[in-house]
Amino acid sequence: MLNRILLKLSGEALSGEKKTGFDLDVCKDIAGQVKSIIDKGIQVAIVIGGGNFWRGRTGTEIERTKADSIGMLATVMNCVYVSEVFRATGIKTSIYNSFECGDIAELFVKDKVLDDLKKGKAVFLSGGTGHPYFSTDTATVLRAIEIEADRILLAKAIDGVYDSDPAKNTDAKKYDSVSIKEVVQKGLQVVDMTASVLAMENKMPMSVFKLNEKDSIINAVTDKFNGTKVNV
Ligand code: UDP
């Protein structure tokens, strides 16, 4: 039985069909699922991407580190929004950011995060790594290692890990499970390479599944899981 998980939601996941901004119903559904997971006694930390607003590579006319700063700030906006939706659902929350953010979020401190998790709060970890040239994938693995999560839950648009892109190759095969070493060696699309190597070196397992299926997050912490397990 899992004790502590880190759930990664892409920014696009929050925007539903619109692909930009927020879809309230999608966020409410995520909140309902997380509530029932916390009610089971499982501790839940959450990292959210920023792609529903901005990606560093979006701004070709802007210097890269500045473009990445905008991306990191987008992850803060996402966490503030989703945290409020969670609160409306009756979940206690806190937000810890990777850089000073006034009274919007506290600075990430492992001990404080663990205290909140043990109190049954959903803890949002915003701001990515706080550094340009990284991704929220890397922040996800880094924070999961730091808070000693048992497993990362990667909620994606795709239902697992494939040996090639199923959108381009009709013969693409889905893995039920795959080792993180194979992911790195074959360059399989799970998280980016920096994040994959970090997960491999620190033995952090991941479960990859499609968010847009009924009770997908709940199923990912139970035996009903039908995505891909990335083993260490
Ligand atoms: N970002 C960054 N450092 C981090 C995390 C994110 O610079 O540690 C920036 C980067 O520009 C990225 C954007 O924030 O494109 C949004 O994050 P996300 O990982 O969701 O981007 P995506 O994977 O969608 O490009």
Short mmCIF file of C-alpha atoms and ligand atoms in Angstrom, two decimals:
data_model
loop_
_atom_site.label_atom_id
_atom_site.label_comp_id
_atom_site.label_asym_id
_atom_site.label_seq_id
_atom_site.Cartn_x
_atom_site.Cartn_y
_atom_site.Cartn_z
CA MET A 1 0.00 0.00 0.00
CA LEU A 2 1.30 3.42 -0.93
CA ASN A 3 1.91 5.85 1.90
CA ARG A 4 3.06 9.01 0.09
CA ILE A 5 2.65 9.86 -3.60
CA LEU A 6 3.62 12.76 -5.81
CA LEU A 7 0.98 13.46 -8.47
CA LYS A 8 2.16 15.29 -11.59
CA LEU A 9 -0.47 17.05 -13.67
CA SER A 10 0.49 18.72 -16.92
CA GLY A 11 -0.72 22.28 -17.38
CA GLU A 12 -2.82 21.18 -20.36
CA ALA A 13 -4.59 18.65 -18.15
CA LEU A 14 -6.23 21.56 -16.30
CA SER A 15 -7.57 23.15 -19.45
CA GLY A 16 -9.61 20.19 -20.76
CA GLU A 17 -10.72 20.56 -24.37
CA LYS A 18 -9.81 24.25 -24.46
CA LYS A 19 -6.04 23.49 -24.27
CA THR A 20 -5.44 26.83 -22.57
CA GLY A 21 -6.37 28.34 -19.21
CA PHE A 22 -8.55 26.37 -16.77
CA ASP A 23 -11.49 23.99 -17.09
CA LEU A 24 -13.27 24.17 -13.73
CA ASP A 25 -15.07 20.84 -14.10
CA VAL A 26 -11.81 19.02 -14.86
CA CYS A 27 -10.19 20.60 -11.79
CA LYS A 28 -13.21 19.72 -9.61
CA ASP A 29 -13.01 16.11 -10.76
CA ILE A 30 -9.29 15.98 -9.88
CA ALA A 31 -10.12 17.47 -6.45
CA GLY A 32 -12.81 14.84 -5.79
CA GLN A 33 -10.41 12.02 -6.64
CA VAL A 34 -7.58 13.44 -4.52
CA LYS A 35 -10.00 13.84 -1.60
CA SER A 36 -10.92 10.17 -1.68
CA ILE A 37 -7.22 9.20 -1.89
CA ILE A 38 -6.35 11.39 1.13
CA ASP A 39 -9.39 9.94 2.96
CA LYS A 40 -7.80 6.49 2.44
CA GLY A 41 -4.81 7.75 4.45
CA ILE A 42 -2.45 8.29 1.51
CA GLN A 43 -0.34 11.49 1.58
CA VAL A 44 -0.56 13.51 -1.65
CA ALA A 45 1.91 16.10 -2.97
CA ILE A 46 1.21 17.71 -6.34
CA VAL A 47 3.35 19.28 -9.07
CA ILE A 48 1.62 21.06 -11.96
CA GLY A 49 3.17 22.07 -15.29
CA GLY A 50 2.65 25.41 -17.00
CA GLY A 51 1.90 24.51 -20.61
CA ASN A 52 -1.72 25.78 -20.43
CA PHE A 53 -0.25 29.29 -20.23
CA TRP A 54 3.32 29.33 -21.41
CA ARG A 55 6.38 27.27 -22.24
CA GLY A 56 9.92 28.60 -22.26
CA ARG A 57 10.30 27.64 -25.88
CA THR A 58 7.10 29.57 -26.77
CA GLY A 59 8.93 32.88 -26.63
CA THR A 60 11.44 32.72 -29.47
CA GLU A 61 11.80 36.52 -29.46
CA ILE A 62 12.47 36.52 -25.69
CA GLU A 63 15.74 35.55 -24.07
CA ARG A 64 15.51 31.93 -22.87
CA THR A 65 16.01 32.46 -19.15
CA LYS A 66 13.28 35.14 -19.12
CA ALA A 67 10.94 32.90 -21.09
CA ASP A 68 11.60 30.13 -18.55
CA SER A 69 10.84 32.55 -15.70
CA ILE A 70 7.40 33.14 -17.22
CA GLY A 71 6.91 29.36 -17.44
CA MET A 72 7.81 28.90 -13.77
CA LEU A 73 5.40 31.68 -12.78
CA ALA A 74 2.68 29.91 -14.81
CA THR A 75 3.14 26.85 -12.57
CA VAL A 76 2.54 29.10 -9.53
CA MET A 77 -0.73 30.42 -11.02
CA ASN A 78 -1.84 26.85 -11.70
CA CYS A 79 -1.13 25.74 -8.14
CA VAL A 80 -2.97 28.74 -6.63
CA TYR A 81 -6.03 28.03 -8.81
CA VAL A 82 -6.16 24.27 -8.23
CA SER A 83 -5.47 24.73 -4.51
CA GLU A 84 -8.57 26.96 -4.27
CA VAL A 85 -10.69 24.40 -6.14
CA PHE A 86 -9.42 21.75 -3.70
CA ARG A 87 -10.37 23.96 -0.73
CA ALA A 88 -13.89 24.39 -2.11
CA THR A 89 -14.08 20.58 -2.13
CA GLY A 90 -13.15 20.47 1.56
CA ILE A 91 -9.48 19.53 1.22
CA LYS A 92 -6.90 21.38 3.34
CA THR A 93 -4.01 22.58 1.18
CA SER A 94 -0.70 24.39 1.27
CA ILE A 95 1.62 25.68 -1.46
CA TYR A 96 5.41 25.60 -1.27
CA ASN A 97 7.33 27.40 -4.00
CA SER A 98 10.92 26.99 -5.18
CA PHE A 99 11.63 30.76 -4.92
CA GLU A 100 10.42 33.64 -2.72
CA CYS A 101 6.87 34.50 -3.71
CA GLY A 102 5.64 36.91 -1.01
CA ASP A 103 2.50 35.67 0.72
CA ILE A 104 1.31 33.71 -2.33
CA ALA A 105 3.28 30.63 -1.29
CA GLU A 106 5.85 29.61 1.31
CA LEU A 107 9.39 28.74 0.33
CA PHE A 108 9.92 24.96 -0.05
CA VAL A 109 11.22 23.44 3.17
CA LYS A 110 11.17 19.65 3.34
CA ASP A 111 10.27 19.45 7.04
CA LYS A 112 7.29 21.78 6.63
CA VAL A 113 6.07 19.84 3.61
CA LEU A 114 6.24 16.55 5.50
CA ASP A 115 4.41 18.05 8.50
CA ASP A 116 1.59 19.21 6.22
CA LEU A 117 1.40 15.89 4.40
CA LYS A 118 1.14 14.04 7.71
CA LYS A 119 -1.75 16.36 8.66
CA GLY A 120 -3.64 15.18 5.56
CA LYS A 121 -3.14 18.34 3.54
CA ALA A 122 -2.72 18.24 -0.24
CA VAL A 123 0.65 19.95 -0.68
CA PHE A 124 1.31 21.82 -3.93
CA LEU A 125 4.97 22.21 -4.96
CA SER A 126 5.12 25.11 -7.40
CA GLY A 127 7.76 27.04 -9.33
CA GLY A 128 9.46 24.02 -10.93
CA THR A 129 13.08 23.70 -9.82
CA GLY A 130 13.35 27.51 -9.65
CA HIS A 131 15.94 27.41 -12.45
CA PRO A 132 15.76 27.93 -16.20
CA TYR A 133 16.67 25.12 -18.61
CA PHE A 134 14.76 22.63 -16.46
CA SER A 135 11.21 21.30 -16.73
CA THR A 136 8.43 20.48 -14.31
CA ASP A 137 9.21 16.81 -15.12
CA THR A 138 12.59 17.31 -13.50
CA ALA A 139 11.03 19.25 -10.62
CA THR A 140 8.59 16.34 -10.15
CA VAL A 141 11.34 13.74 -9.80
CA LEU A 142 13.50 16.05 -7.68
CA ARG A 143 10.69 16.85 -5.23
CA ALA A 144 9.54 13.22 -5.10
CA ILE A 145 13.05 12.19 -4.06
CA GLU A 146 13.34 15.04 -1.56
CA ILE A 147 10.02 14.30 0.17
CA GLU A 148 10.71 10.55 0.01
CA ALA A 149 7.61 9.73 -1.99
CA ASP A 150 6.91 6.04 -2.62
CA ARG A 151 5.93 6.65 -6.23
CA ILE A 152 5.28 9.36 -8.82
CA LEU A 153 1.87 9.31 -10.51
CA LEU A 154 2.18 10.85 -13.97
CA ALA A 155 -1.25 11.85 -15.25
CA LYS A 156 -0.94 12.33 -19.00
CA ALA A 157 -2.92 12.75 -22.19
CA ILE A 158 -1.67 9.26 -23.26
CA ASP A 159 -2.57 6.02 -21.41
CA GLY A 160 0.94 4.69 -20.79
CA VAL A 161 4.44 4.23 -22.17
CA TYR A 162 4.80 2.97 -25.78
CA ASP A 163 7.80 1.66 -27.70
CA SER A 164 7.11 4.29 -30.37
CA ASP A 165 4.68 7.16 -30.85
CA PRO A 166 1.18 5.60 -31.29
CA ALA A 167 0.06 8.76 -33.11
CA LYS A 168 2.65 8.04 -35.83
CA ASN A 169 2.97 4.24 -35.68
CA THR A 170 -0.18 2.06 -35.63
CA ASP A 171 1.95 -0.93 -34.51
CA ALA A 172 3.23 0.90 -31.42
CA LYS A 173 3.15 -1.40 -28.36
CA LYS A 174 2.23 -0.29 -24.85
CA TYR A 175 4.27 -1.55 -21.92
CA ASP A 176 2.46 -2.83 -18.81
CA SER A 177 5.74 -2.32 -17.03
CA VAL A 178 9.21 -1.21 -18.05
CA SER A 179 12.44 -0.60 -16.13
CA ILE A 180 13.69 2.97 -15.75
CA LYS A 181 17.01 1.75 -17.19
CA GLU A 182 15.24 0.70 -20.41
CA VAL A 183 13.44 4.05 -20.50
CA VAL A 184 16.80 5.83 -20.38
CA GLN A 185 18.58 3.48 -22.81
CA LYS A 186 15.81 3.58 -25.42
CA GLY A 187 14.88 7.21 -24.83
CA LEU A 188 11.23 6.24 -24.21
CA GLN A 189 8.78 9.11 -23.74
CA VAL A 190 7.92 9.14 -20.04
CA VAL A 191 9.56 12.26 -18.64
CA ASP A 192 12.43 14.20 -20.25
CA MET A 193 15.94 12.73 -20.17
CA THR A 194 17.20 14.85 -17.25
CA ALA A 195 14.24 13.67 -15.17
CA SER A 196 14.60 10.02 -16.32
CA VAL A 197 18.27 9.88 -15.29
CA LEU A 198 17.46 11.49 -11.93
CA ALA A 199 14.73 8.88 -11.34
CA MET A 200 17.09 6.06 -12.35
CA GLU A 201 19.96 7.22 -10.12
CA ASN A 202 17.66 7.70 -7.13
CA LYS A 203 15.41 4.68 -7.74
CA MET A 204 12.14 6.59 -7.93
CA PRO A 205 9.33 4.48 -9.50
CA MET A 206 6.59 6.03 -11.61
CA SER A 207 3.09 5.11 -12.80
CA VAL A 208 2.02 6.58 -16.14
CA PHE A 209 -1.70 6.78 -16.96
CA LYS A 210 -4.31 8.77 -18.86
CA LEU A 211 -5.93 11.47 -16.75
CA ASN A 212 -9.01 11.74 -18.92
CA GLU A 213 -10.56 8.40 -17.88
CA LYS A 214 -13.10 7.99 -15.09
CA ASP A 215 -11.45 7.75 -11.65
CA SER A 216 -8.04 7.57 -13.30
CA ILE A 217 -6.09 8.92 -10.33
CA ILE A 218 -7.92 6.69 -7.84
CA ASN A 219 -7.32 3.66 -10.07
CA ALA A 220 -3.62 4.56 -10.32
CA VAL A 221 -3.21 3.98 -6.58
CA THR A 222 -5.16 0.70 -6.65
CA ASP A 223 -4.97 -2.61 -8.47
CA LYS A 224 -7.33 -1.31 -11.20
CA PHE A 225 -4.38 0.53 -12.73
CA ASN A 226 -4.10 -0.12 -16.49
CA GLY A 227 -1.30 2.28 -17.47
CA THR A 228 2.44 1.58 -17.38
CA LYS A 229 4.53 1.00 -14.28
CA VAL A 230 8.09 2.29 -14.58
CA ASN A 231 10.11 0.14 -12.19
CA VAL A 232 13.49 0.84 -10.62
N1 UDP B 1 10.39 25.82 -16.29
C1 UDP B 1 11.72 26.15 -15.95
N2 UDP B 1 12.32 25.47 -14.92
C2 UDP B 1 11.69 24.51 -14.20
C3 UDP B 1 10.36 24.17 -14.57
C4 UDP B 1 9.74 24.84 -15.60
O1 UDP B 1 12.30 27.01 -16.56
O2 UDP B 1 12.31 23.96 -13.28
C5 UDP B 1 9.71 26.60 -17.34
C6 UDP B 1 10.02 26.12 -18.76
O3 UDP B 1 10.07 27.26 -19.58
C7 UDP B 1 8.78 25.28 -19.11
C8 UDP B 1 7.70 26.03 -18.41
O4 UDP B 1 8.30 26.50 -17.19
O5 UDP B 1 8.57 25.23 -20.50
C9 UDP B 1 6.46 25.25 -18.09
O6 UDP B 1 6.80 24.07 -17.43
P1 UDP B 1 6.47 22.61 -18.02
O7 UDP B 1 7.46 21.67 -17.53
O8 UDP B 1 5.04 22.34 -17.85
O9 UDP B 1 6.73 22.86 -19.56
P2 UDP B 1 6.56 21.87 -20.75
O10 UDP B 1 7.07 20.53 -20.31
O11 UDP B 1 5.08 21.85 -21.02
O12 UDP B 1 7.39 22.55 -21.75
#
